[in-house]
Short mmCIF file of C-alpha atoms in Angstrom, two decimals:
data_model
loop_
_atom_site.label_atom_id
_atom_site.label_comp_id
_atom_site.label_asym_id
_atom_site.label_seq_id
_atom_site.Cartn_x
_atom_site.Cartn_y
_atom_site.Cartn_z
CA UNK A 45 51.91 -171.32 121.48
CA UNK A 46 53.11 -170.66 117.76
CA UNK A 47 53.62 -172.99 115.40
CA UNK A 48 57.43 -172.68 115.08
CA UNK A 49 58.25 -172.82 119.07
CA UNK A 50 56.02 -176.31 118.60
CA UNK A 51 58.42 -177.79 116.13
CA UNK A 52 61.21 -177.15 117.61
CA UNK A 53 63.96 -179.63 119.00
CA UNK A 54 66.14 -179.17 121.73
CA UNK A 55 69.46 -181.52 121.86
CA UNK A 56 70.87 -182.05 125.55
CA UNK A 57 74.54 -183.61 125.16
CA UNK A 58 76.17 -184.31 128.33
CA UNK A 59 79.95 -183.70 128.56
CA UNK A 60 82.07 -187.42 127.52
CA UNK A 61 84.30 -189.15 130.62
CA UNK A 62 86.40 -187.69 132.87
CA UNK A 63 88.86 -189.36 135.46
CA UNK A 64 85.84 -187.62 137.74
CA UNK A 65 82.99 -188.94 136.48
CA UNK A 66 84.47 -192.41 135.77
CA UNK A 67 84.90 -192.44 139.74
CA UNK A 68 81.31 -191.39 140.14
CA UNK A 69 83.15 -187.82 142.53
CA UNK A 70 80.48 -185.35 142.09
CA UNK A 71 82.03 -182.98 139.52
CA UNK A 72 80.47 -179.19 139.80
CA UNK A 73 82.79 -176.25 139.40
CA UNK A 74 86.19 -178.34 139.10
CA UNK A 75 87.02 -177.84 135.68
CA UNK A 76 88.73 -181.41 134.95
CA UNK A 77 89.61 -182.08 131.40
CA UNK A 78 88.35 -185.21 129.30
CA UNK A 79 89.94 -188.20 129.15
CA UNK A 80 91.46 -189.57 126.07
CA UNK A 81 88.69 -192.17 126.01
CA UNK A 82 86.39 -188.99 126.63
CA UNK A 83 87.66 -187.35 123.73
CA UNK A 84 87.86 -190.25 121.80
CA UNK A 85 83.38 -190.66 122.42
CA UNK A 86 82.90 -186.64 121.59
CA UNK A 87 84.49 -187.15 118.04
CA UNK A 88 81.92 -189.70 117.61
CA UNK A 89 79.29 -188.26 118.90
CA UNK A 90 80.13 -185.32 116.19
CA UNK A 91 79.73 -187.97 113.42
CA UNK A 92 76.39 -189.04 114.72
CA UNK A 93 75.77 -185.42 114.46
CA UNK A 94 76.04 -185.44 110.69
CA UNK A 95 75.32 -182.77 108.95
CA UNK A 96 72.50 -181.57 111.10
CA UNK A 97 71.51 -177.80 110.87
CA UNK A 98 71.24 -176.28 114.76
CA UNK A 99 70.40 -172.86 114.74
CA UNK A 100 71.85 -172.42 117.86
CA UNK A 101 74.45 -174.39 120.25
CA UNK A 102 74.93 -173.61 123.50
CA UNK A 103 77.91 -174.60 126.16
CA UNK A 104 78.19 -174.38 130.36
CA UNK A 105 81.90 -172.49 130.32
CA UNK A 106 83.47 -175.64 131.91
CA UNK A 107 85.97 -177.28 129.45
CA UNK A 108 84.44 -180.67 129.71
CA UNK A 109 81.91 -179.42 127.82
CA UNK A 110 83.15 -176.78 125.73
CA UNK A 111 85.69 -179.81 124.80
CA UNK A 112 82.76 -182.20 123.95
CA UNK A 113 81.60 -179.63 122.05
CA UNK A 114 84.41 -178.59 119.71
CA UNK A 115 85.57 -182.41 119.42
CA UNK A 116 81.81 -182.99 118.08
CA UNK A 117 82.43 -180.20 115.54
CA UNK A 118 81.07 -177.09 117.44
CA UNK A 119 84.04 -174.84 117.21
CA UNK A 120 81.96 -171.94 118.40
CA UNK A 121 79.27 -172.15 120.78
CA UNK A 122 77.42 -169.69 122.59
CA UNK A 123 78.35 -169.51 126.87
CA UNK A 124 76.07 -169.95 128.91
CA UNK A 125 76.32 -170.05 132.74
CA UNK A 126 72.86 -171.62 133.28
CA UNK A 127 73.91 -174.45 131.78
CA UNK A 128 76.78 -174.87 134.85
CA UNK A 129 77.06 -178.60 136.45
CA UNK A 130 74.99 -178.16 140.20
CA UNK A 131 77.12 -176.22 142.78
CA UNK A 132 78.22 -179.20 144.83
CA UNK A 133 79.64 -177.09 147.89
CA UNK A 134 81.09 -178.87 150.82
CA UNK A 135 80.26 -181.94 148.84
CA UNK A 136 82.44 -181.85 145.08
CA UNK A 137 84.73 -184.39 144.75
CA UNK A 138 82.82 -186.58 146.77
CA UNK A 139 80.61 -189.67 145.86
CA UNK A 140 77.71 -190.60 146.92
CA UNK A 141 78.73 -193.15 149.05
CA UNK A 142 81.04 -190.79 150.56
CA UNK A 143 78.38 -188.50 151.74
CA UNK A 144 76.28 -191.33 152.92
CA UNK A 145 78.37 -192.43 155.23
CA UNK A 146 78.23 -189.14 157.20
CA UNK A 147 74.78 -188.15 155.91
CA UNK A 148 72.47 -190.85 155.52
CA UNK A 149 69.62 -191.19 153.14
CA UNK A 150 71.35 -188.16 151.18
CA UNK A 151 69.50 -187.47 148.09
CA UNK A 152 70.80 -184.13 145.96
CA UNK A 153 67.25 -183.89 144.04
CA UNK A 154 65.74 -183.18 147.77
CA UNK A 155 68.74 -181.85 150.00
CA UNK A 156 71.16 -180.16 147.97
CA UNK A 157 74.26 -179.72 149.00
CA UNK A 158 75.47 -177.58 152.32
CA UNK A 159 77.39 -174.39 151.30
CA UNK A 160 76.55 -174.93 147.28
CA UNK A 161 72.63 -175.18 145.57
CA UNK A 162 69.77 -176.02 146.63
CA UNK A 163 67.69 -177.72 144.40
CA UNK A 164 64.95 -174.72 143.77
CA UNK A 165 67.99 -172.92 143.00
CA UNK A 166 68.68 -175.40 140.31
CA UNK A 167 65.47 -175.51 138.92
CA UNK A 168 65.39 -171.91 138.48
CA UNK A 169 68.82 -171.84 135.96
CA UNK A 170 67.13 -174.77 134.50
CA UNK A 171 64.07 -173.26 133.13
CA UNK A 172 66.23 -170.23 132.09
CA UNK A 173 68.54 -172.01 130.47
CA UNK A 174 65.69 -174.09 128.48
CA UNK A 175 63.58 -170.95 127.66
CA UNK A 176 67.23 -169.40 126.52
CA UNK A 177 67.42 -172.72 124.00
CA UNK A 178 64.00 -171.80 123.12
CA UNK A 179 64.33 -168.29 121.93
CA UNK A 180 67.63 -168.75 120.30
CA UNK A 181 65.50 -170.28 117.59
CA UNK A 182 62.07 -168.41 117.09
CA UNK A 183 61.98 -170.18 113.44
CA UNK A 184 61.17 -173.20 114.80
CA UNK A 185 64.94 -174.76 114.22
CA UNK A 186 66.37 -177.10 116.56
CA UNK A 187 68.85 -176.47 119.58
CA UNK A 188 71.98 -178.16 121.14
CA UNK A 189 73.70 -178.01 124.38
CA UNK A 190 76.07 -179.01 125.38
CA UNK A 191 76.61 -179.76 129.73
CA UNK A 192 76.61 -181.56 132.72
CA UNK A 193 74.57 -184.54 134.26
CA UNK A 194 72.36 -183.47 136.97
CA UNK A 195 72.00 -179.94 134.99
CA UNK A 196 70.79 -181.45 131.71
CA UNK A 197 68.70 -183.64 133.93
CA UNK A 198 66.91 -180.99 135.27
CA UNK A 199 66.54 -179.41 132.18
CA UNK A 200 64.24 -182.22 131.04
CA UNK A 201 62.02 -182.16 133.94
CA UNK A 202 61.53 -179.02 133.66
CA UNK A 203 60.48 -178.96 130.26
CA UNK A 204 57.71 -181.32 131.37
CA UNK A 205 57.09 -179.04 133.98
CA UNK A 206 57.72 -181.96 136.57
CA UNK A 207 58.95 -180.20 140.05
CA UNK A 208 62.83 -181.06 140.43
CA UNK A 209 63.16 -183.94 142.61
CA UNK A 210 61.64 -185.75 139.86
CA UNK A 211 65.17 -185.79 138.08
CA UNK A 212 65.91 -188.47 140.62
CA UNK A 213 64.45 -191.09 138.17
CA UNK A 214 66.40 -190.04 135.29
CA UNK A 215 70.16 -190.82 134.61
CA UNK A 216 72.08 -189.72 131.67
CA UNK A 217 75.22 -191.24 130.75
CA UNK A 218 78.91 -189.36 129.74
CA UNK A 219 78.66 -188.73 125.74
CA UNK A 220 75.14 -189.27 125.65
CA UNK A 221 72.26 -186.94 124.02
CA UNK A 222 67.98 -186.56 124.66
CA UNK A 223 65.71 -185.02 123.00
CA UNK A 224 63.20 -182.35 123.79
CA UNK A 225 60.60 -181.42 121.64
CA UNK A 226 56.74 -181.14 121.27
CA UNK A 227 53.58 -183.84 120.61
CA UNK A 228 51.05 -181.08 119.53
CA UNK A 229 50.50 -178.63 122.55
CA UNK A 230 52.72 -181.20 124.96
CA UNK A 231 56.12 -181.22 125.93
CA UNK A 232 57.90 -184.28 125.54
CA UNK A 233 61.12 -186.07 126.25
CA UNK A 234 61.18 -188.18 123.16
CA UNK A 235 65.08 -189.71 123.61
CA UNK A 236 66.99 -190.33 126.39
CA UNK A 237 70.51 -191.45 127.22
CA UNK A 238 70.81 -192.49 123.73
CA UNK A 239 74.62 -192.83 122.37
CA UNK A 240 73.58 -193.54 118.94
CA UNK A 241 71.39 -193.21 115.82
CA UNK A 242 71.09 -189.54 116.51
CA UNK A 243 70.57 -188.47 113.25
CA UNK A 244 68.13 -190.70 112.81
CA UNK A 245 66.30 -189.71 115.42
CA UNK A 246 66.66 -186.13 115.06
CA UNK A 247 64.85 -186.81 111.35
CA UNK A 248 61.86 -188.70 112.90
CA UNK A 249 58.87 -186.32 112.90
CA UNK A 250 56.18 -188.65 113.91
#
């Protein structure tokens, strides 16, 4: 691999709070608006931001996120449909509790979701959507996008080449950002679930 792909950064910001995700109802294709305390967390997440250069920025169409991502001072990001929230099917709107109670032991890492994605599914817009964050900046520059929990989730296992149920260990919170980026010839996941200091932490290059 080239130099530049090795210093690259990519920035995974999920979406800030919704009545949905408050309520822990498995948000996919609904397109629910932010709360005011949502909105509220994106501004600031815009002036952790700082003056940051990214090269590119990328958004799932949903206006969750294309409203995190405007509020945060992204006015124009680029769509991009791989970066969609999991097709929940029979099961959005629900929680997991919900499902359990007719479907025990329900995990969506390993079962998906009945008349939505299956997780190999997922996995596959996952690596496209990473390897689209990738060549959006060939100069080595650093990437942002903006999307969904279990999406941006799977994004980072991915990038460690972990198969996709392993994104059952990993939770990332509404408003918060991880990094992806490279330790020599290794892909690593150097922040996670972090809601602050992320300029600081973009500028680390240890």
């Amino acid at each position: 691999m080239g130099r530049n792909e090795r210093t690259q950064r990519i920035v995974l910001a999920r979406h800030a709070e919704t009545e949905w995700s408050r309520s822990g109802r498995h948000t996919g294709r609904t397109d629910v608006a932010l709360t005011e305390a949502g909105r509220e967390a994106a501004v600031l997440l815009g002036r952790r931001l700082g003056a940051h250069r990214f090269d590119h920025v990328g958004s799932s169409p949903l206006r969750r996120a294309l409203t995190t991502s405007r509020l945060a001072g992204f006015a124009e990001p680029e769509i991009d449909d791989d970066l969609l929230e999991w097709d929940y099917g029979d099961y959005e709107g629900l929680t997991t509790a919900d499902i359990r109670r007719e479907r025990p032991g329900w995990e969506i890492w390993t079962d998906g979701a009945p008349n939505g994605e299956s997780p190999d599914r997922v996995a596959r817009r996952a690596d496209a959507a990473v390897q689209r964050a990738v060549d959006r900046c060939v100069d080595g520059r650093d990437s942002i996008v903006f999307g969904h929990g279990h999406m941006l989730t799977a994004m980072a296992v991915r990038w460690v080449r972990l198969p996709i149920d392993a994104g059952r260990h990993l939770r990332i919170s509404t408003g918060s950002i991880a990094i992806l980026r490279w330790k020599r010839d290794n892909r690593v996941i150097d922040l996670w679930n972090d809601r602050s200091h992320l300029t600081d932490a973009i500028a680390d290059t240890d």
